[in-house]
Tab-separated table of C-alpha atoms and ligand atoms in Angstrom:
chain	number	residue	atom	x	y	z
Q	1044	UNK	CA	0.000	0.000	0.000
Q	1045	UNK	CA	1.217	3.500	-0.816
Q	1046	UNK	CA	0.015	6.723	0.746
Q	1047	UNK	CA	-0.658	9.361	-1.928
Q	1048	UNK	CA	-2.082	12.875	-1.865
Q	1049	UNK	CA	-4.577	13.732	-4.590
Q	1050	UNK	CA	-3.334	16.935	-6.187
Q	1051	UNK	CA	-5.875	17.029	-8.988
Q	1052	UNK	CA	-8.890	14.947	-9.940
Q	1053	UNK	CA	-8.731	16.241	-13.515
Q	1054	UNK	CA	-12.175	16.869	-14.946
Q	1055	UNK	CA	-13.984	14.625	-12.465
Q	1056	UNK	CA	-16.585	16.779	-10.700
Q	1057	UNK	CA	-17.640	13.904	-8.443
Q	1058	UNK	CA	-14.099	13.710	-7.080
Q	1059	UNK	CA	-13.540	17.388	-6.248
Q	1060	UNK	CA	-14.028	16.559	-2.548
Q	1061	UNK	CA	-10.908	14.391	-2.588
Q	1062	UNK	CA	-8.427	17.004	-3.795
Q	1063	UNK	CA	-5.839	17.731	-1.131
Q	1064	UNK	CA	-6.642	14.596	0.873
Q	1065	UNK	CA	-4.410	11.555	1.405
Q	1066	UNK	CA	-5.392	8.027	0.390
Q	1067	UNK	CA	-3.850	4.595	0.888
Q	1068	UNK	CA	-3.758	2.733	-2.400
Q	1069	UNK	CA	-2.675	-0.809	-3.280
Q	1070	UNK	CA	0.266	-0.770	-5.664
Q	1071	UNK	CA	-1.855	-2.721	-8.159
Q	1072	UNK	CA	-4.133	0.312	-8.612
Q	1073	UNK	CA	-1.241	2.751	-8.950
Q	1074	UNK	CA	0.472	0.550	-11.549
Q	1075	UNK	CA	-2.331	0.918	-14.133
Q	1076	UNK	CA	-0.927	2.051	-17.523
Q	1077	UNK	CA	-3.038	5.254	-17.546
Q	1078	UNK	CA	-1.357	6.317	-14.298
Q	1079	UNK	CA	2.251	5.826	-15.433
Q	1080	UNK	CA	3.091	9.541	-15.179
Q	1081	UNK	CA	0.432	10.463	-12.624
Q	1082	UNK	CA	2.576	10.327	-9.493
Q	1083	UNK	CA	5.305	12.772	-8.425
Q	1084	UNK	CA	8.418	11.771	-6.487
Q	1085	UNK	CA	6.626	12.926	-3.309
Q	1086	UNK	CA	3.550	10.803	-4.070
Q	1087	UNK	CA	1.326	13.640	-5.235
Q	1088	UNK	CA	-1.243	12.160	-7.608
Q	1089	UNK	CA	-2.648	13.976	-10.639
Q	1090	UNK	CA	-5.375	11.942	-12.320
Q	1091	UNK	CA	-5.337	12.143	-16.126
Q	1092	UNK	CA	-8.489	12.715	-18.176
Q	1093	UNK	CA	-10.268	9.596	-19.363
Q	1094	UNK	CA	-10.580	6.117	-17.865
Q	1095	UNK	CA	-7.880	4.982	-15.435
Q	1096	UNK	CA	-8.907	1.348	-15.230
Q	1097	UNK	CA	-10.337	1.308	-11.700
Q	1098	UNK	CA	-13.690	-0.345	-10.957
Q	1099	UNK	CA	-16.350	-0.741	-8.282
Q	1100	UNK	CA	-14.846	-4.152	-7.583
Q	1101	UNK	CA	-11.578	-2.448	-6.601
Q	1102	UNK	CA	-13.498	-0.173	-4.221
Q	1103	UNK	CA	-15.357	-3.125	-2.689
Q	1104	UNK	CA	-12.131	-5.060	-2.250
Q	1105	UNK	CA	-10.597	-2.123	-0.364
Q	1106	UNK	CA	-13.743	-1.780	1.756
Q	1107	UNK	CA	-13.553	-5.412	2.868
Q	1108	UNK	CA	-9.766	-5.773	3.000
Q	1109	UNK	CA	-9.517	-4.827	6.706
Q	1110	UNK	CA	-13.223	-4.748	7.624
Q	1111	UNK	CA	-13.190	-7.754	9.964
Q	1112	UNK	CA	-11.339	-8.657	13.140
Q	1113	UNK	CA	-10.770	-12.330	12.471
Q	1114	UNK	CA	-8.727	-12.926	15.625
Q	1115	UNK	CA	-9.585	-11.953	19.213
Q	1116	UNK	CA	-7.479	-8.883	20.089
Q	1117	UNK	CA	-4.432	-8.975	22.327
Q	1118	UNK	CA	-5.928	-6.071	24.301
Q	1119	UNK	CA	-8.488	-8.399	25.895
Q	1120	UNK	CA	-5.543	-10.067	27.583
Q	1121	UNK	CA	-4.053	-6.987	29.275
Q	1122	UNK	CA	-1.815	-8.147	32.128
Q	1123	UNK	CA	-3.534	-5.869	34.671
Q	1124	UNK	CA	-6.956	-4.409	35.358
Q	1125	UNK	CA	-6.485	-0.923	33.990
Q	1126	UNK	CA	-9.510	0.530	35.775
Q	1127	UNK	CA	-8.145	-0.479	39.203
Q	1128	UNK	CA	-5.150	1.863	38.848
Q	1129	UNK	CA	-5.872	5.104	40.773
Q	1130	UNK	CA	-7.310	7.853	38.557
Q	1131	UNK	CA	-4.459	10.352	38.996
Q	1132	UNK	CA	-1.763	7.754	38.190
Q	1133	UNK	CA	-3.904	6.492	35.341
Q	1134	UNK	CA	-4.189	9.957	33.791
Q	1135	UNK	CA	-0.416	10.502	33.985
Q	1136	UNK	CA	0.356	7.052	32.586
Q	1137	UNK	CA	-2.256	7.488	29.877
Q	1138	UNK	CA	-0.750	10.794	28.750
Q	1139	UNK	CA	2.710	9.221	28.379
Q	1140	UNK	CA	1.397	6.056	26.767
Q	1141	UNK	CA	-0.836	8.130	24.504
Q	1142	UNK	CA	2.036	10.229	23.181
Q	1143	UNK	CA	4.054	7.061	22.618
Q	1144	UNK	CA	1.206	5.440	20.692
Q	1145	UNK	CA	0.617	8.584	18.650
Q	1146	UNK	CA	4.240	8.505	17.486
Q	1147	UNK	CA	3.789	4.885	16.470
Q	1148	UNK	CA	0.759	5.666	14.302
Q	1149	UNK	CA	2.367	4.109	11.214
Q	1150	UNK	CA	2.300	0.713	12.918
Q	1151	UNK	CA	-1.422	0.724	13.768
Q	1152	UNK	CA	-2.763	2.930	10.971
Q	1153	UNK	CA	-0.987	1.586	7.890
Q	1154	UNK	CA	-4.421	0.986	6.408
Q	1155	UNK	CA	-6.855	2.477	7.076
Q	1156	UNK	CA	-5.140	5.761	7.934
Q	1157	UNK	CA	-6.140	7.613	11.098
Q	1158	UNK	CA	-8.288	9.487	12.072
Q	1159	UNK	CA	-10.113	9.189	8.742
Q	1160	UNK	CA	-9.433	7.195	5.579
Q	1161	UNK	CA	-11.885	7.453	2.672
Q	1162	UNK	CA	-9.809	5.474	0.167
Q	1163	UNK	CA	-12.677	3.191	-0.838
Q	1164	UNK	CA	-14.952	6.179	-1.574
Q	1165	UNK	CA	-12.139	7.809	-3.545
Q	1166	UNK	CA	-11.782	4.689	-5.700
Q	1167	UNK	CA	-15.591	4.425	-6.139
Q	1168	UNK	CA	-15.826	7.991	-7.390
Q	1169	UNK	CA	-12.661	7.715	-9.518
Q	1170	UNK	CA	-14.158	4.597	-11.120
Q	1171	UNK	CA	-16.937	6.889	-12.229
Q	1172	UNK	CA	-20.182	5.464	-10.875
Q	1173	UNK	CA	-20.442	7.332	-7.581
Q	1174	UNK	CA	-23.635	5.421	-6.969
Q	1175	UNK	CA	-23.487	5.443	-3.180
Q	1176	UNK	CA	-22.892	9.178	-2.737
Q	1177	UNK	CA	-25.374	11.001	-0.495
Q	1178	UNK	CA	-26.709	14.455	-1.313
Q	1179	UNK	CA	-26.188	17.222	1.236
Q	1180	UNK	CA	-27.312	17.715	3.925
Q	1181	UNK	CA	-25.711	14.467	5.059
Q	1182	UNK	CA	-26.993	12.442	8.019
Q	1183	UNK	CA	-25.274	12.819	11.402
Q	1184	UNK	CA	-25.849	9.826	13.691
Q	1185	UNK	CA	-25.083	10.305	17.394
Q	1186	UNK	CA	-24.650	6.877	18.953
Q	1187	UNK	CA	-23.844	5.593	22.431
Q	1188	UNK	CA	-22.817	2.138	23.561
Q	1189	UNK	CA	-24.482	1.643	26.931
Q	1190	UNK	CA	-22.102	-0.712	28.724
Q	1191	UNK	CA	-23.249	-0.272	32.345
Q	1192	UNK	CA	-26.014	1.049	34.624
Q	1193	UNK	CA	-23.868	4.161	35.073
Q	1194	UNK	CA	-23.870	4.675	31.301
Q	1195	UNK	CA	-27.660	4.419	31.154
Q	1196	UNK	CA	-28.273	6.877	33.971
Q	1197	UNK	CA	-25.706	9.360	32.602
Q	1198	UNK	CA	-27.339	9.022	29.180
Q	1199	UNK	CA	-30.712	10.067	30.529
Q	1200	UNK	CA	-29.375	12.751	32.878
Q	1201	UNK	CA	-26.689	14.415	30.720
Q	1202	UNK	CA	-26.812	13.339	27.073
Q	1203	UNK	CA	-30.500	13.216	26.130
Q	1204	UNK	CA	-31.270	16.787	27.302
Q	1205	UNK	CA	-28.219	18.078	25.407
Q	1206	UNK	CA	-29.192	16.251	22.213
Q	1207	UNK	CA	-32.821	17.348	22.483
Q	1208	UNK	CA	-31.714	20.966	22.926
Q	1209	UNK	CA	-30.266	20.661	19.404
Q	1210	UNK	CA	-33.311	18.843	18.012
Q	1211	UNK	CA	-31.323	15.594	17.751
Q	1212	UNK	CA	-32.214	12.033	18.776
Q	1213	UNK	CA	-29.467	9.534	19.569
Q	1214	UNK	CA	-29.059	5.835	18.832
Q	1215	UNK	CA	-28.339	3.767	21.938
Q	1216	UNK	CA	-26.991	0.219	21.833
Q	1217	UNK	CA	-27.702	-1.603	25.112
Q	1218	UNK	CA	-25.918	-4.685	26.482
Q	1219	UNK	CA	-28.895	-7.028	26.973
Q	1220	UNK	CA	-27.575	-9.783	29.258
Q	1221	UNK	CA	-24.815	-8.475	31.533
Q	1222	UNK	CA	-26.511	-6.282	34.150
Q	1223	UNK	CA	-30.122	-5.676	35.158
Q	1224	UNK	CA	-31.463	-3.154	32.655
Q	1225	UNK	CA	-33.538	-0.409	34.289
Q	1226	UNK	CA	-36.568	-0.502	32.013
Q	1227	UNK	CA	-38.067	2.628	33.531
Q	1228	UNK	CA	-35.020	4.545	32.315
Q	1229	UNK	CA	-34.683	2.745	29.001
Q	1230	UNK	CA	-38.410	3.151	28.374
Q	1231	UNK	CA	-37.939	6.875	28.853
Q	1232	UNK	CA	-35.112	6.884	26.276
Q	1233	UNK	CA	-37.424	5.235	23.747
Q	1234	UNK	CA	-40.496	7.330	24.582
Q	1235	UNK	CA	-38.496	10.522	24.052
Q	1236	UNK	CA	-37.866	9.396	20.471
Q	1237	UNK	CA	-34.325	8.062	20.809
Q	1238	UNK	CA	-33.431	4.773	19.169
Q	1239	UNK	CA	-32.653	1.633	21.165
Q	1240	UNK	CA	-30.433	-1.034	19.616
Q	1241	UNK	CA	-28.602	-4.143	20.807
Q	1242	UNK	CA	-24.983	-4.172	21.995
Q	1243	UNK	CA	-23.948	-7.829	21.919
Q	1244	UNK	CA	-24.794	-10.268	24.676
Q	1245	UNK	CA	-22.735	-9.796	27.858
Q	1246	UNK	CA	-19.835	-7.736	26.495
Q	1247	UNK	CA	-17.346	-10.563	27.076
Q	1248	UNK	CA	-16.142	-10.233	23.451
Q	1249	UNK	CA	-16.791	-13.908	22.683
Q	1250	UNK	CA	-19.820	-13.853	20.356
Q	1251	UNK	CA	-17.954	-13.185	17.075
Q	1252	UNK	CA	-15.521	-16.048	17.724
Q	1253	UNK	CA	-17.943	-18.591	19.225
Q	1254	UNK	CA	-19.162	-21.792	17.529
Q	1255	UNK	CA	-22.186	-21.403	15.248
Q	1256	UNK	CA	-24.577	-22.783	17.893
Q	1257	UNK	CA	-23.167	-20.717	20.719
Q	1258	UNK	CA	-23.195	-17.545	18.610
Q	1259	UNK	CA	-26.841	-18.144	17.665
Q	1260	UNK	CA	-27.726	-18.732	21.339
Q	1261	UNK	CA	-26.054	-15.487	22.410
Q	1262	UNK	CA	-27.691	-13.457	19.635
Q	1263	UNK	CA	-31.125	-14.956	20.341
Q	1264	UNK	CA	-30.796	-14.064	24.016
Q	1265	UNK	CA	-31.130	-10.401	23.003
Q	1266	UNK	CA	-34.533	-11.020	21.380
Q	1267	UNK	CA	-36.749	-10.032	24.364
Q	1268	UNK	CA	-34.990	-6.667	24.669
Q	1269	UNK	CA	-34.979	-6.160	20.902
Q	1270	UNK	CA	-38.722	-6.899	20.681
Q	1271	UNK	CA	-39.632	-4.723	23.644
Q	1272	UNK	CA	-37.938	-1.672	22.072
Q	1273	UNK	CA	-38.414	-2.536	18.379
Q	1274	UNK	CA	-34.631	-2.609	17.995
Q	1275	UNK	CA	-33.452	-2.963	14.392
Q	1276	UNK	CA	-29.751	-2.151	14.807
Q	1277	UNK	CA	-26.763	-3.988	16.265
Q	1278	UNK	CA	-23.383	-2.782	17.525
Q	1279	UNK	CA	-20.721	-5.353	18.410
Q	1280	UNK	CA	-18.986	-4.915	21.780
Q	1281	UNK	CA	-15.448	-3.569	21.327
Q	1282	UNK	CA	-16.291	-3.488	17.585
Q	1283	UNK	CA	-15.166	-7.108	17.279
Q	1284	UNK	CA	-16.798	-8.457	14.145
Q	1285	UNK	CA	-16.381	-11.465	11.868
Q	1286	UNK	CA	-18.112	-12.546	8.666
Q	1287	UNK	CA	-20.045	-15.338	10.477
Q	1288	UNK	CA	-21.297	-12.763	13.006
Q	1289	UNK	CA	-22.618	-10.445	10.285
Q	1290	UNK	CA	-24.179	-13.371	8.462
Q	1291	UNK	CA	-26.049	-14.316	11.654
Q	1292	UNK	CA	-27.087	-10.703	12.244
Q	1293	UNK	CA	-28.629	-10.497	8.772
Q	1294	UNK	CA	-31.611	-12.652	9.804
Q	1295	UNK	CA	-32.064	-10.910	13.170
Q	1296	UNK	CA	-31.498	-7.197	12.568
Q	1297	UNK	CA	-32.007	-4.657	9.784
Q	1298	UNK	CA	-28.576	-3.119	10.047
Q	1299	UNK	CA	-25.224	-3.434	11.776
Q	1300	UNK	CA	-23.001	-0.547	12.828
Q	1301	UNK	CA	-19.832	-2.227	14.080
Q	1302	UNK	CA	-17.299	-1.510	11.336
Q	1303	UNK	CA	-15.297	1.675	11.808
Q	1304	UNK	CA	-14.115	3.663	8.808
Q	1305	UNK	CA	-10.715	3.965	10.503
Q	1306	UNK	CA	-10.340	1.720	13.518
Q	1307	UNK	CA	-7.224	3.335	14.972
Q	1308	UNK	CA	-5.396	1.313	17.618
Q	1309	UNK	CA	-8.502	-0.674	18.779
Q	1310	UNK	CA	-9.729	-3.347	18.920
Q	1311	UNK	CA	-6.903	-4.509	16.649
Q	1312	UNK	CA	-4.441	-2.379	14.678
Q	1313	UNK	CA	-5.073	-1.617	10.994
Q	1314	UNK	CA	-8.773	-2.390	10.866
Q	1315	UNK	CA	-11.633	-0.559	9.189
Q	1316	UNK	CA	-13.573	-0.253	5.936
Q	1317	UNK	CA	-12.129	3.035	4.560
Q	1318	UNK	CA	-15.604	4.219	3.537
Q	1319	UNK	CA	-18.091	6.603	5.132
Q	1320	UNK	CA	-20.949	5.341	2.965
Q	1321	UNK	CA	-23.404	2.637	4.077
Q	1322	UNK	CA	-23.043	-0.635	2.179
Q	1323	UNK	CA	-24.223	-4.242	2.226
Q	1324	UNK	CA	-21.951	-7.039	3.431
Q	1325	UNK	CA	-22.841	-10.651	4.280
Q	1326	UNK	CA	-26.494	-9.877	3.546
Q	1327	UNK	CA	-26.908	-7.024	6.026
Q	1328	UNK	CA	-26.797	-3.238	5.692
Q	1329	UNK	CA	-23.686	-1.810	7.325
Q	1330	UNK	CA	-23.685	1.769	8.588
Q	1331	UNK	CA	-20.000	2.383	9.284
Q	1332	UNK	CA	-18.786	4.271	12.334
Q	1333	UNK	CA	-17.131	7.163	10.607
Q	1334	UNK	CA	-15.774	9.523	13.290
Q	1335	UNK	CA	-12.910	8.576	15.621
Q	1336	UNK	CA	-14.292	7.168	18.885
Q	1337	UNK	CA	-14.029	8.758	22.313
Q	1338	UNK	CA	-12.191	5.788	23.887
Q	1339	UNK	CA	-9.410	5.692	21.280
Q	1340	UNK	CA	-8.981	9.470	21.349
Q	1341	UNK	CA	-8.730	9.577	25.139
Q	1342	UNK	CA	-6.334	6.623	25.038
Q	1343	UNK	CA	-4.101	8.491	22.597
Q	1344	UNK	CA	-3.972	11.370	25.066
Q	1345	UNK	CA	-5.977	13.950	23.096
Q	1346	UNK	CA	-7.527	16.749	25.159
Q	1347	UNK	CA	-11.298	17.299	24.942
Q	1348	UNK	CA	-10.561	20.529	23.036
Q	1349	UNK	CA	-8.484	18.598	20.431
Q	1350	UNK	CA	-11.188	15.960	20.230
Q	1351	UNK	CA	-13.882	18.529	19.357
Q	1352	UNK	CA	-11.651	19.936	16.585
Q	1353	UNK	CA	-10.906	16.461	15.214
Q	1354	UNK	CA	-14.599	15.497	15.193
Q	1355	UNK	CA	-15.533	18.729	13.399
Q	1356	UNK	CA	-12.746	18.383	10.798
Q	1357	UNK	CA	-13.642	14.775	10.063
Q	1358	UNK	CA	-17.383	15.566	9.889
Q	1359	UNK	CA	-16.739	18.357	7.357
Q	1360	UNK	CA	-14.599	16.076	5.183
Q	1361	UNK	CA	-17.207	13.308	5.313
Q	1362	UNK	CA	-19.967	15.777	4.381
Q	1363	UNK	CA	-18.004	16.883	1.302
Q	1364	UNK	CA	-17.415	13.256	0.315
Q	1365	UNK	CA	-21.113	12.340	0.492
Q	1366	UNK	CA	-20.836	9.967	3.448
Q	1367	UNK	CA	-22.707	9.555	6.709
Q	1368	UNK	CA	-21.304	11.142	9.866
Q	1369	UNK	CA	-21.558	8.586	12.647
Q	1370	UNK	CA	-20.139	9.113	16.129
Q	1371	UNK	CA	-19.805	6.719	19.052
Q	1372	UNK	CA	-19.481	8.132	22.548
Q	1373	UNK	CA	-19.756	6.260	25.837
Q	1374	UNK	CA	-21.740	7.885	28.626
Q	1375	UNK	CA	-19.610	6.604	31.517
Q	1376	UNK	CA	-17.708	9.286	33.398
Q	1377	UNK	CA	-14.311	7.882	32.377
Q	1378	UNK	CA	-15.213	8.281	28.686
Q	1379	UNK	CA	-17.523	11.134	27.668
Q	1380	UNK	CA	-19.778	11.473	30.736
Q	1381	UNK	CA	-17.779	14.316	32.270
Q	1382	UNK	CA	-17.932	18.104	32.013
Q	1383	UNK	CA	-14.969	18.537	29.624
Q	1384	UNK	CA	-16.015	15.824	27.168
Q	1385	UNK	CA	-19.666	16.911	27.294
Q	1386	UNK	CA	-18.549	20.363	26.253
Q	1387	UNK	CA	-16.525	18.872	23.367
Q	1388	UNK	CA	-19.693	16.983	22.374
Q	1389	UNK	CA	-21.699	20.210	22.596
Q	1390	UNK	CA	-19.216	21.915	20.241
Q	1391	UNK	CA	-19.807	19.223	17.631
Q	1392	UNK	CA	-23.592	19.560	18.005
Q	1393	UNK	CA	-23.319	23.347	17.638
Q	1394	UNK	CA	-21.238	22.888	14.496
Q	1395	UNK	CA	-23.799	20.503	12.993
Q	1396	UNK	CA	-26.779	22.702	13.815
Q	1397	UNK	CA	-24.912	25.752	12.494
Q	1398	UNK	CA	-24.584	24.235	8.994
Q	1399	UNK	CA	-28.076	23.027	8.021
Q	1400	UNK	CA	-27.193	22.831	4.324
Q	1401	UNK	CA	-24.313	20.480	5.117
Q	1402	UNK	CA	-25.739	18.377	7.978
Q	1403	UNK	CA	-28.945	16.999	9.456
Q	1404	UNK	CA	-29.379	14.866	12.564
Q	1405	UNK	CA	-30.624	11.305	12.015
Q	1406	UNK	CA	-30.750	7.958	13.814
Q	1407	UNK	CA	-29.237	4.697	12.595
Q	1408	UNK	CA	-32.715	3.289	11.918
Q	1409	UNK	CA	-33.680	6.378	9.901
Q	1410	UNK	CA	-30.552	6.053	7.738
Q	1411	UNK	CA	-31.320	2.363	7.230
Q	1412	UNK	CA	-34.880	3.203	6.125
Q	1413	UNK	CA	-33.708	5.907	3.720
Q	1414	UNK	CA	-30.985	3.818	2.127
Q	1415	UNK	CA	-32.124	0.221	2.266
Q	1416	UNK	CA	-35.818	-0.222	3.023
Q	1417	UNK	CA	-37.130	-1.358	-0.345
Q	1418	UNK	CA	-40.724	-1.455	0.984
Q	1419	UNK	CA	-40.673	2.196	2.010
Q	1420	UNK	CA	-42.149	3.395	-1.288
Q	1421	UNK	CA	-44.961	0.844	-1.129
Q	1422	UNK	CA	-45.808	1.241	2.550
U	1240	LIG	ZN1	-19.349	-1.501	24.661
């Protein structure tokens, strides 16, 4: 793979968004005869007029190249319980570790790049079809993975009022079988118009790697919760996802949202689909997670102020590219449920509301209906 910067898209209107951005291309695509003189010594790419020999198949191959986490991650075998280290020591250690990891970015973000890599969309549009592009204003999905009772109560106390102030409704993936779900609270989430989805089974990170029978048992255990809240969406714990998992989800849910555009350091290095556009894989609609996640950003030692800027920059780029903006935040205090991170979140919401021609708030289910529900027109 070679990292190139697109200097000029030639006469391709549909690719104007990509000028000035970096992409990670397989050498096979760069070696096409039409591109013989297209690359400078510093890897600036100037696309010639006329066909360059790329196809939708190339874009799909890139999208699926690193989309799955076929092995359980090493991080689930950390030698110590990170959360038991005192908070002050943890913050200091995290800052040092974070800087170290940031310097090593080339080892965990070879492909996809970090914090955003739209290489697959670039290849789609360069191939000339551009079929999956969304018109502005693009959808902005605000999602939360609710991993604990603390997350659920912080969601209702701090996040829902903030989102509603901006006219937004969030999409909330709940762990169904790990802790007693407070249905009074969750019922309130749903009755206020926010979406409820399913977040795995017990968050032990085993479902994607289990035997077929065991995986089916774990997925079916979520059915009572899914039925009670009319859940149509699934988010895999720790974003661990395999082809067999998605295949099994296709008969149980309408969409999955477990594949990040750029996975960053977690759950495994060099994972993601390098597209911000929803697609179908293993028979189910996939709505990729397109913005960098709160956990990875905090881990890398970014300040809440930096995080707001990064989210806004990435959202603007995705809007230009015709993708969907999709953010995951966790409501626990150690992630985004604290004053500083809530104000970073507020800055993103202000940015979105301030640009109504570029953005609109949506839920995961709404994006699924718009893009994939073939019965919508006949209903
Ligand atoms: Zn989770």
